[in-house]
Every structure is written in structure tokens, then in C-alpha cells.
Amino acid sequence: MNLYLVSHRHPKSPAAEAFRTLRTSLAFASPEPVRTLLVTSAAPEEGKSTIVSNLAVALAQAGKRVLVVDADLRKPQQHRIFDVPNHRGLTNILVGEAEVADVLRATPVPGVDLVSSGPIPPNPAELLDSERARSLWPALAAQYDCVLIDSPPLVAVADSVILSTQVEGVLVVVRAGVTRIDLLRESRALLEKAGARVLGAILNEVRHAPRDYRYYYYYHSEQKRRASEEE
């Protein structure tokens, strides 16, 4: 299994705790549960695919049935993260060659299924703007507690803006010290113009001082000690 799934491999790590915090924040972001959630970023290499997979794990650990859909039809990553084949997937559904059940894959993480991207098409934006795409998300949401959609960067191509109009919420990943402010502003303008429902931003790869980690381990050691004393 890939090391990117830190929430699954190391559930007691500070990183896993951060994803559980994100899960809690999402629960309070809307009075109604958000069942179709698009995760994107302003530019490439900001960590959105890793965020999607680990958020899926955190949701599954809370008892949710989660589907990850890799809608980054230009540079898909989810099949690598979950270590599954990618010869058939979302693009096969969108061109009418397959049904969801034909391409749905169980992942090594209990409670998390995956629809990988499938073959990379020549026209991703046109496929994602189709009626077949618009009708797909409600159908998937009827089968899962949450559908997490990994999508391309906002500024580079139109794919994520198109998808943002088809889902219930959008999260934007911001890489600390890397994401350019002008691109982030441009991304916000694109989403606002499309009428997308932006739930918030995720600050990724924040460097913590070693004392912060010592506090984390001290806090959880204290919790464990108190639980043991109460038994």
C-alpha cells in the first residue's frame, strides 16, 4: 500500500489527527450533509490527491461509506495511491462504454471504494460538461454517504470549474509557502463566477515546530493514561 495513505497506515500520527479535524470541520460546514465534494487547487503539485485519499480514510474511520472518484482526467493519481488498476474507469462511464458497477473497485481501506479515471481522453472538459456527467453525481450520492471527487487545478484548465457547478461543495487546497496569492485569487474569482459553493480551504504541508509534536504525543499519552485509570 502507498505511503500517501498516512491516515490508514498511521492512524495515531499527527497527520491522521489533522484529517480527523478536517472531517469534523466539514461536518459543521453545512447544516445538511455534503454528499458530493469536489477537491481542487489553484495550481498543480499542491497535494489535493493526497488530501482526497486521506480524507476518505478519515470519513470511513467514522463509519461512513465513501467513494473516491478520480476526475483528474489529465494527470490521475488515485489509482496509484490506492494501488489498483486503471484500465477502465470514469471516462468509460462518461462515453457510455460502462456502468458504475463495471468499473467500481474496492480499495485496501475498509469503507472506501474507488472509481479511477480510466483511459485519458482527448477532450476531458467536454466529457465532464456532458449530461451523463451531471446525472452521475446524484446517482453516486444515493449509494454513498460521501463522494469525494479529485479534479485538476483550477487555473490551468476548465475541468474543475465545470465540475464545481455539479456538486454540493468545493474545497480548495493551498500549499503553505508555495501557492501563489494571485493564482489563489484567480481561482476564487473563477469559482464565484461559476456560482460554486466553496466550503473552505485546506492549508497543506504546514511546518510545525518539534515542540508541537511533543505536545501532541503528551496530550494523547495523558488521554490513554486517564482512560486506563478509569477502567
PDB file of C-alpha atoms in Angstrom:
ATOM      1  CA  MET A   1       0.000   0.000   0.000  1.00  0.00           C
ATOM      2  CA  ASN A   2       1.163   3.501  -0.782  1.00  0.00           C
ATOM      3  CA  LEU A   3       2.767   5.662   1.882  1.00  0.00           C
ATOM      4  CA  TYR A   4       0.463   8.540   0.937  1.00  0.00           C
ATOM      5  CA  LEU A   5      -2.333   6.841   2.957  1.00  0.00           C
ATOM      6  CA  VAL A   6      -0.910   8.030   6.252  1.00  0.00           C
ATOM      7  CA  SER A   7      -4.352   8.138   7.911  1.00  0.00           C
ATOM      8  CA  HIS A   8      -4.701   4.409   7.262  1.00  0.00           C
ATOM      9  CA  ARG A   9      -1.142   3.310   7.933  1.00  0.00           C
ATOM     10  CA  HIS A  10      -0.511   5.536  10.949  1.00  0.00           C
ATOM     11  CA  PRO A  11      -3.898   6.400  12.477  1.00  0.00           C
ATOM     12  CA  LYS A  12      -2.315   7.785  15.662  1.00  0.00           C
ATOM     13  CA  SER A  13       0.015  10.177  13.858  1.00  0.00           C
ATOM     14  CA  PRO A  14      -0.410  13.984  13.971  1.00  0.00           C
ATOM     15  CA  ALA A  15      -1.198  13.926  10.247  1.00  0.00           C
ATOM     16  CA  ALA A  16      -4.042  11.447  10.777  1.00  0.00           C
ATOM     17  CA  GLU A  17      -5.346  13.632  13.595  1.00  0.00           C
ATOM     18  CA  ALA A  18      -5.318  16.610  11.224  1.00  0.00           C
ATOM     19  CA  PHE A  19      -7.531  14.723   8.770  1.00  0.00           C
ATOM     20  CA  ARG A  20      -9.940  13.815  11.567  1.00  0.00           C
ATOM     21  CA  THR A  21     -10.081  17.515  12.429  1.00  0.00           C
ATOM     22  CA  LEU A  22     -10.846  18.257   8.787  1.00  0.00           C
ATOM     23  CA  ARG A  23     -13.615  15.649   8.908  1.00  0.00           C
ATOM     24  CA  THR A  24     -15.118  17.393  11.930  1.00  0.00           C
ATOM     25  CA  SER A  25     -14.848  20.804  10.285  1.00  0.00           C
ATOM     26  CA  LEU A  26     -16.718  19.502   7.254  1.00  0.00           C
ATOM     27  CA  ALA A  27     -19.499  18.201   9.466  1.00  0.00           C
ATOM     28  CA  PHE A  28     -20.012  21.740  10.788  1.00  0.00           C
ATOM     29  CA  ALA A  29     -19.596  23.441   7.395  1.00  0.00           C
ATOM     30  CA  SER A  30     -23.175  22.820   6.346  1.00  0.00           C
ATOM     31  CA  PRO A  31     -26.474  22.187   8.138  1.00  0.00           C
ATOM     32  CA  GLU A  32     -27.091  19.318   5.716  1.00  0.00           C
ATOM     33  CA  PRO A  33     -24.519  16.577   4.992  1.00  0.00           C
ATOM     34  CA  VAL A  34     -22.468  17.333   1.877  1.00  0.00           C
ATOM     35  CA  ARG A  35     -22.581  14.156  -0.204  1.00  0.00           C
ATOM     36  CA  THR A  36     -20.700  15.295  -3.318  1.00  0.00           C
ATOM     37  CA  LEU A  37     -17.498  17.189  -2.552  1.00  0.00           C
ATOM     38  CA  LEU A  38     -15.012  18.451  -5.140  1.00  0.00           C
ATOM     39  CA  VAL A  39     -11.387  18.893  -4.037  1.00  0.00           C
ATOM     40  CA  THR A  40      -9.186  21.061  -6.209  1.00  0.00           C
ATOM     41  CA  SER A  41      -6.315  23.554  -6.019  1.00  0.00           C
ATOM     42  CA  ALA A  42      -5.152  26.682  -7.764  1.00  0.00           C
ATOM     43  CA  ALA A  43      -2.086  25.109  -9.377  1.00  0.00           C
ATOM     44  CA  PRO A  44      -0.500  21.654  -9.782  1.00  0.00           C
ATOM     45  CA  GLU A  45       1.557  19.881  -7.104  1.00  0.00           C
ATOM     46  CA  GLU A  46      -0.312  21.314  -4.113  1.00  0.00           C
ATOM     47  CA  GLY A  47      -1.331  17.965  -2.621  1.00  0.00           C
ATOM     48  CA  LYS A  48      -5.018  17.682  -3.466  1.00  0.00           C
ATOM     49  CA  SER A  49      -4.874  13.984  -4.398  1.00  0.00           C
ATOM     50  CA  THR A  50      -3.232  13.131  -1.079  1.00  0.00           C
ATOM     51  CA  ILE A  51      -5.833  15.223   0.734  1.00  0.00           C
ATOM     52  CA  VAL A  52      -8.669  13.391  -1.060  1.00  0.00           C
ATOM     53  CA  SER A  53      -7.394   9.900  -0.233  1.00  0.00           C
ATOM     54  CA  ASN A  54      -6.654  10.646   3.423  1.00  0.00           C
ATOM     55  CA  LEU A  55      -9.920  12.495   3.946  1.00  0.00           C
ATOM     56  CA  ALA A  56     -11.674   9.425   2.520  1.00  0.00           C
ATOM     57  CA  VAL A  57      -9.894   7.263   5.091  1.00  0.00           C
ATOM     58  CA  ALA A  58     -10.855   9.615   7.938  1.00  0.00           C
ATOM     59  CA  LEU A  59     -14.515   9.588   6.866  1.00  0.00           C
ATOM     60  CA  ALA A  60     -14.501   5.784   6.585  1.00  0.00           C
ATOM     61  CA  GLN A  61     -12.986   5.503  10.069  1.00  0.00           C
ATOM     62  CA  ALA A  62     -16.082   7.357  11.313  1.00  0.00           C
ATOM     63  CA  GLY A  63     -18.312   4.695   9.785  1.00  0.00           C
ATOM     64  CA  LYS A  64     -19.127   6.486   6.520  1.00  0.00           C
ATOM     65  CA  ARG A  65     -19.354   4.719   3.160  1.00  0.00           C
ATOM     66  CA  VAL A  66     -17.060   6.735   0.927  1.00  0.00           C
ATOM     67  CA  LEU A  67     -16.487   6.754  -2.824  1.00  0.00           C
ATOM     68  CA  VAL A  68     -13.420   8.426  -4.309  1.00  0.00           C
ATOM     69  CA  VAL A  69     -13.772   9.426  -7.961  1.00  0.00           C
ATOM     70  CA  ASP A  70     -10.676  10.484  -9.867  1.00  0.00           C
ATOM     71  CA  ALA A  71     -11.960  13.188 -12.216  1.00  0.00           C
ATOM     72  CA  ASP A  72      -8.479  14.495 -12.933  1.00  0.00           C
ATOM     73  CA  LEU A  73      -8.589  13.123 -16.450  1.00  0.00           C
ATOM     74  CA  ARG A  74      -5.278  14.772 -17.359  1.00  0.00           C
ATOM     75  CA  LYS A  75      -2.967  13.556 -14.551  1.00  0.00           C
ATOM     76  CA  PRO A  76      -4.798  10.938 -12.463  1.00  0.00           C
ATOM     77  CA  GLN A  77      -3.228   9.791  -9.196  1.00  0.00           C
ATOM     78  CA  GLN A  78      -5.843   7.933  -7.139  1.00  0.00           C
ATOM     79  CA  HIS A  79      -5.224   4.515  -8.726  1.00  0.00           C
ATOM     80  CA  ARG A  80      -1.562   4.851  -7.730  1.00  0.00           C
ATOM     81  CA  ILE A  81      -2.371   5.953  -4.180  1.00  0.00           C
ATOM     82  CA  PHE A  82      -4.782   3.031  -3.644  1.00  0.00           C
ATOM     83  CA  ASP A  83      -2.682   0.681  -5.773  1.00  0.00           C
ATOM     84  CA  VAL A  84      -5.422  -0.546  -8.128  1.00  0.00           C
ATOM     85  CA  PRO A  85      -5.519  -0.961 -11.940  1.00  0.00           C
ATOM     86  CA  ASN A  86      -6.723   1.930 -14.096  1.00  0.00           C
ATOM     87  CA  HIS A  87      -7.502   0.408 -17.462  1.00  0.00           C
ATOM     88  CA  ARG A  88     -11.225   1.212 -17.003  1.00  0.00           C
ATOM     89  CA  GLY A  89     -12.840   3.974 -15.004  1.00  0.00           C
ATOM     90  CA  LEU A  90     -14.711   7.297 -15.126  1.00  0.00           C
ATOM     91  CA  THR A  91     -14.053   8.007 -18.790  1.00  0.00           C
ATOM     92  CA  ASN A  92     -15.615   4.659 -19.743  1.00  0.00           C
ATOM     93  CA  ILE A  93     -18.759   5.680 -17.843  1.00  0.00           C
ATOM     94  CA  LEU A  94     -18.875   9.123 -19.453  1.00  0.00           C
ATOM     95  CA  VAL A  95     -18.661   7.784 -23.012  1.00  0.00           C
ATOM     96  CA  GLY A  96     -21.289   5.120 -22.325  1.00  0.00           C
ATOM     97  CA  GLU A  97     -18.978   2.135 -22.517  1.00  0.00           C
ATOM     98  CA  ALA A  98     -19.515   1.011 -18.905  1.00  0.00           C
ATOM     99  CA  GLU A  99     -21.784   1.325 -15.908  1.00  0.00           C
ATOM    100  CA  VAL A 100     -20.543   2.314 -12.461  1.00  0.00           C
ATOM    101  CA  ALA A 101     -20.675  -1.285 -11.256  1.00  0.00           C
ATOM    102  CA  ASP A 102     -18.358  -2.313 -14.104  1.00  0.00           C
ATOM    103  CA  VAL A 103     -15.523  -0.018 -13.001  1.00  0.00           C
ATOM    104  CA  LEU A 104     -16.081   0.248  -9.250  1.00  0.00           C
ATOM    105  CA  ARG A 105     -13.145  -1.072  -7.225  1.00  0.00           C
ATOM    106  CA  ALA A 106     -12.784  -1.894  -3.554  1.00  0.00           C
ATOM    107  CA  THR A 107      -9.656  -0.386  -2.021  1.00  0.00           C
ATOM    108  CA  PRO A 108      -7.446  -1.786   0.746  1.00  0.00           C
ATOM    109  CA  VAL A 109      -9.192   0.653   3.105  1.00  0.00           C
ATOM    110  CA  PRO A 110     -12.446  -0.735   4.574  1.00  0.00           C
ATOM    111  CA  GLY A 111     -15.376   1.503   3.651  1.00  0.00           C
ATOM    112  CA  VAL A 112     -13.636   3.246   0.751  1.00  0.00           C
ATOM    113  CA  ASP A 113     -14.398   2.402  -2.899  1.00  0.00           C
ATOM    114  CA  LEU A 114     -12.767   3.946  -5.940  1.00  0.00           C
ATOM    115  CA  VAL A 115     -13.707   4.883  -9.483  1.00  0.00           C
ATOM    116  CA  SER A 116     -10.374   5.628 -11.106  1.00  0.00           C
ATOM    117  CA  SER A 117     -10.002   7.950 -14.075  1.00  0.00           C
ATOM    118  CA  GLY A 118      -9.836   5.292 -16.771  1.00  0.00           C
ATOM    119  CA  PRO A 119      -8.066   5.990 -20.087  1.00  0.00           C
ATOM    120  CA  ILE A 120      -7.023   9.616 -20.551  1.00  0.00           C
ATOM    121  CA  PRO A 121      -9.339  11.164 -23.164  1.00  0.00           C
ATOM    122  CA  PRO A 122      -8.520  13.880 -25.725  1.00  0.00           C
ATOM    123  CA  ASN A 123     -11.413  16.068 -24.550  1.00  0.00           C
ATOM    124  CA  PRO A 124     -11.739  15.980 -20.708  1.00  0.00           C
ATOM    125  CA  ALA A 125     -13.676  19.261 -20.400  1.00  0.00           C
ATOM    126  CA  GLU A 126     -16.296  18.177 -22.935  1.00  0.00           C
ATOM    127  CA  LEU A 127     -16.780  14.836 -21.193  1.00  0.00           C
ATOM    128  CA  LEU A 128     -17.152  16.465 -17.769  1.00  0.00           C
ATOM    129  CA  ASP A 129     -19.619  19.016 -19.161  1.00  0.00           C
ATOM    130  CA  SER A 130     -21.903  16.314 -20.543  1.00  0.00           C
ATOM    131  CA  GLU A 131     -25.386  15.418 -19.356  1.00  0.00           C
ATOM    132  CA  ARG A 132     -24.064  11.979 -18.464  1.00  0.00           C
ATOM    133  CA  ALA A 133     -21.594  13.595 -16.023  1.00  0.00           C
ATOM    134  CA  ARG A 134     -24.214  15.870 -14.473  1.00  0.00           C
ATOM    135  CA  SER A 135     -26.524  12.928 -13.790  1.00  0.00           C
ATOM    136  CA  LEU A 136     -23.713  10.734 -12.441  1.00  0.00           C
ATOM    137  CA  TRP A 137     -23.028  12.545  -9.148  1.00  0.00           C
ATOM    138  CA  PRO A 138     -26.576  12.386  -7.697  1.00  0.00           C
ATOM    139  CA  ALA A 139     -26.724   8.709  -8.628  1.00  0.00           C
ATOM    140  CA  LEU A 140     -23.463   8.022  -6.792  1.00  0.00           C
ATOM    141  CA  ALA A 141     -24.522  10.127  -3.806  1.00  0.00           C
ATOM    142  CA  ALA A 142     -27.586   7.921  -3.444  1.00  0.00           C
ATOM    143  CA  GLN A 143     -25.299   4.935  -2.837  1.00  0.00           C
ATOM    144  CA  TYR A 144     -22.656   6.508  -0.577  1.00  0.00           C
ATOM    145  CA  ASP A 145     -22.512   8.796   2.439  1.00  0.00           C
ATOM    146  CA  CYS A 146     -19.893  10.918   0.706  1.00  0.00           C
ATOM    147  CA  VAL A 147     -18.469  11.103  -2.828  1.00  0.00           C
ATOM    148  CA  LEU A 148     -15.043  12.785  -2.938  1.00  0.00           C
ATOM    149  CA  ILE A 149     -14.020  13.993  -6.388  1.00  0.00           C
ATOM    150  CA  ASP A 150     -10.376  14.641  -7.210  1.00  0.00           C
ATOM    151  CA  SER A 151     -10.069  17.204 -10.003  1.00  0.00           C
ATOM    152  CA  PRO A 152      -7.405  19.187 -11.911  1.00  0.00           C
ATOM    153  CA  PRO A 153      -6.041  22.585 -10.836  1.00  0.00           C
ATOM    154  CA  LEU A 154      -8.450  25.477 -11.319  1.00  0.00           C
ATOM    155  CA  VAL A 155      -6.328  27.970 -13.225  1.00  0.00           C
ATOM    156  CA  ALA A 156      -4.769  25.583 -15.732  1.00  0.00           C
ATOM    157  CA  VAL A 157      -7.933  24.081 -17.286  1.00  0.00           C
ATOM    158  CA  ALA A 158     -11.723  24.475 -17.155  1.00  0.00           C
ATOM    159  CA  ASP A 159     -12.470  20.975 -15.801  1.00  0.00           C
ATOM    160  CA  SER A 160     -12.778  21.873 -12.106  1.00  0.00           C
ATOM    161  CA  VAL A 161     -14.898  24.965 -12.744  1.00  0.00           C
ATOM    162  CA  ILE A 162     -17.272  22.801 -14.792  1.00  0.00           C
ATOM    163  CA  LEU A 163     -17.426  20.173 -12.041  1.00  0.00           C
ATOM    164  CA  SER A 164     -17.913  22.809  -9.331  1.00  0.00           C
ATOM    165  CA  THR A 165     -21.376  23.534 -10.730  1.00  0.00           C
ATOM    166  CA  GLN A 166     -22.385  19.862 -10.463  1.00  0.00           C
ATOM    167  CA  VAL A 167     -21.506  19.146  -6.819  1.00  0.00           C
ATOM    168  CA  GLU A 168     -22.757  20.218  -3.388  1.00  0.00           C
ATOM    169  CA  GLY A 169     -19.480  21.676  -2.130  1.00  0.00           C
ATOM    170  CA  VAL A 170     -15.903  22.590  -3.076  1.00  0.00           C
ATOM    171  CA  LEU A 171     -12.690  22.507  -1.039  1.00  0.00           C
ATOM    172  CA  VAL A 172      -9.572  24.320  -2.271  1.00  0.00           C
ATOM    173  CA  VAL A 173      -6.152  23.001  -1.245  1.00  0.00           C
ATOM    174  CA  VAL A 174      -3.496  25.626  -0.537  1.00  0.00           C
ATOM    175  CA  ARG A 175       0.127  24.551  -0.155  1.00  0.00           C
ATOM    176  CA  ALA A 176       1.871  26.573   2.534  1.00  0.00           C
ATOM    177  CA  GLY A 177       4.678  28.725   1.154  1.00  0.00           C
ATOM    178  CA  VAL A 178       4.094  27.545  -2.413  1.00  0.00           C
ATOM    179  CA  THR A 179       0.638  28.567  -3.642  1.00  0.00           C
ATOM    180  CA  ARG A 180       0.808  31.955  -5.329  1.00  0.00           C
ATOM    181  CA  ILE A 181      -1.624  34.542  -3.972  1.00  0.00           C
ATOM    182  CA  ASP A 182      -2.518  35.812  -7.447  1.00  0.00           C
ATOM    183  CA  LEU A 183      -3.443  32.294  -8.607  1.00  0.00           C
ATOM    184  CA  LEU A 184      -5.491  31.729  -5.459  1.00  0.00           C
ATOM    185  CA  ARG A 185      -7.391  34.967  -6.073  1.00  0.00           C
ATOM    186  CA  GLU A 186      -7.951  33.981  -9.681  1.00  0.00           C
ATOM    187  CA  SER A 187      -9.243  30.584  -8.550  1.00  0.00           C
ATOM    188  CA  ARG A 188     -11.662  32.218  -6.138  1.00  0.00           C
ATOM    189  CA  ALA A 189     -12.938  34.509  -8.890  1.00  0.00           C
ATOM    190  CA  LEU A 190     -13.485  31.545 -11.227  1.00  0.00           C
ATOM    191  CA  LEU A 191     -15.475  29.645  -8.599  1.00  0.00           C
ATOM    192  CA  GLU A 192     -17.543  32.698  -7.664  1.00  0.00           C
ATOM    193  CA  LYS A 193     -18.328  33.381 -11.305  1.00  0.00           C
ATOM    194  CA  ALA A 194     -19.466  29.775 -11.744  1.00  0.00           C
ATOM    195  CA  GLY A 195     -21.679  30.032  -8.660  1.00  0.00           C
ATOM    196  CA  ALA A 196     -19.827  27.227  -6.863  1.00  0.00           C
ATOM    197  CA  ARG A 197     -20.461  26.588  -3.179  1.00  0.00           C
ATOM    198  CA  VAL A 198     -16.991  26.875  -1.655  1.00  0.00           C
ATOM    199  CA  LEU A 199     -16.933  25.324   1.817  1.00  0.00           C
ATOM    200  CA  GLY A 200     -13.390  26.387   2.635  1.00  0.00           C
ATOM    201  CA  ALA A 201      -9.686  25.941   2.044  1.00  0.00           C
ATOM    202  CA  ILE A 202      -7.209  23.382   3.355  1.00  0.00           C
ATOM    203  CA  LEU A 203      -3.726  24.624   4.242  1.00  0.00           C
ATOM    204  CA  ASN A 204      -1.391  21.790   3.292  1.00  0.00           C
ATOM    205  CA  GLU A 205       2.200  20.995   4.303  1.00  0.00           C
ATOM    206  CA  VAL A 206       2.400  23.415   7.212  1.00  0.00           C
ATOM    207  CA  ARG A 207       5.709  23.049   9.045  1.00  0.00           C
ATOM    208  CA  HIS A 208       5.311  22.618  12.789  1.00  0.00           C
ATOM    209  CA  ALA A 209       7.953  23.173  15.415  1.00  0.00           C
ATOM    210  CA  PRO A 210       9.103  19.946  17.172  1.00  0.00           C
ATOM    211  CA  ARG A 211       7.530  21.172  20.422  1.00  0.00           C
ATOM    212  CA  ASP A 212       4.098  20.999  18.748  1.00  0.00           C
ATOM    213  CA  TYR A 213       4.572  17.262  18.112  1.00  0.00           C
ATOM    214  CA  ARG A 214       5.761  16.743  21.697  1.00  0.00           C
ATOM    215  CA  TYR A 215       2.545  18.384  22.891  1.00  0.00           C
ATOM    216  CA  TYR A 216       0.504  16.085  20.605  1.00  0.00           C
ATOM    217  CA  TYR A 217       2.102  12.913  21.950  1.00  0.00           C
ATOM    218  CA  TYR A 218       1.910  14.211  25.551  1.00  0.00           C
ATOM    219  CA  TYR A 219      -1.793  15.021  25.140  1.00  0.00           C
ATOM    220  CA  HIS A 220      -2.654  11.579  23.735  1.00  0.00           C
ATOM    221  CA  SER A 221      -0.484   9.790  26.315  1.00  0.00           C
ATOM    222  CA  GLU A 222      -2.416  11.625  29.027  1.00  0.00           C
ATOM    223  CA  GLN A 223      -5.708  10.623  27.447  1.00  0.00           C
ATOM    224  CA  LYS A 224      -4.616   6.987  27.346  1.00  0.00           C
ATOM    225  CA  ARG A 225      -3.404   7.096  30.973  1.00  0.00           C
ATOM    226  CA  ARG A 226      -6.671   8.601  32.228  1.00  0.00           C
ATOM    227  CA  ALA A 227      -8.737   6.053  30.313  1.00  0.00           C
ATOM    228  CA  SER A 228      -6.672   3.264  31.860  1.00  0.00           C
ATOM    229  CA  GLU A 229      -7.191   4.679  35.367  1.00  0.00           C
ATOM    230  CA  GLU A 230     -10.966   4.888  34.855  1.00  0.00           C
ATOM    231  CA  GLU A 231     -11.228   1.220  33.853  1.00  0.00           C
TER     232      GLU A 231
END
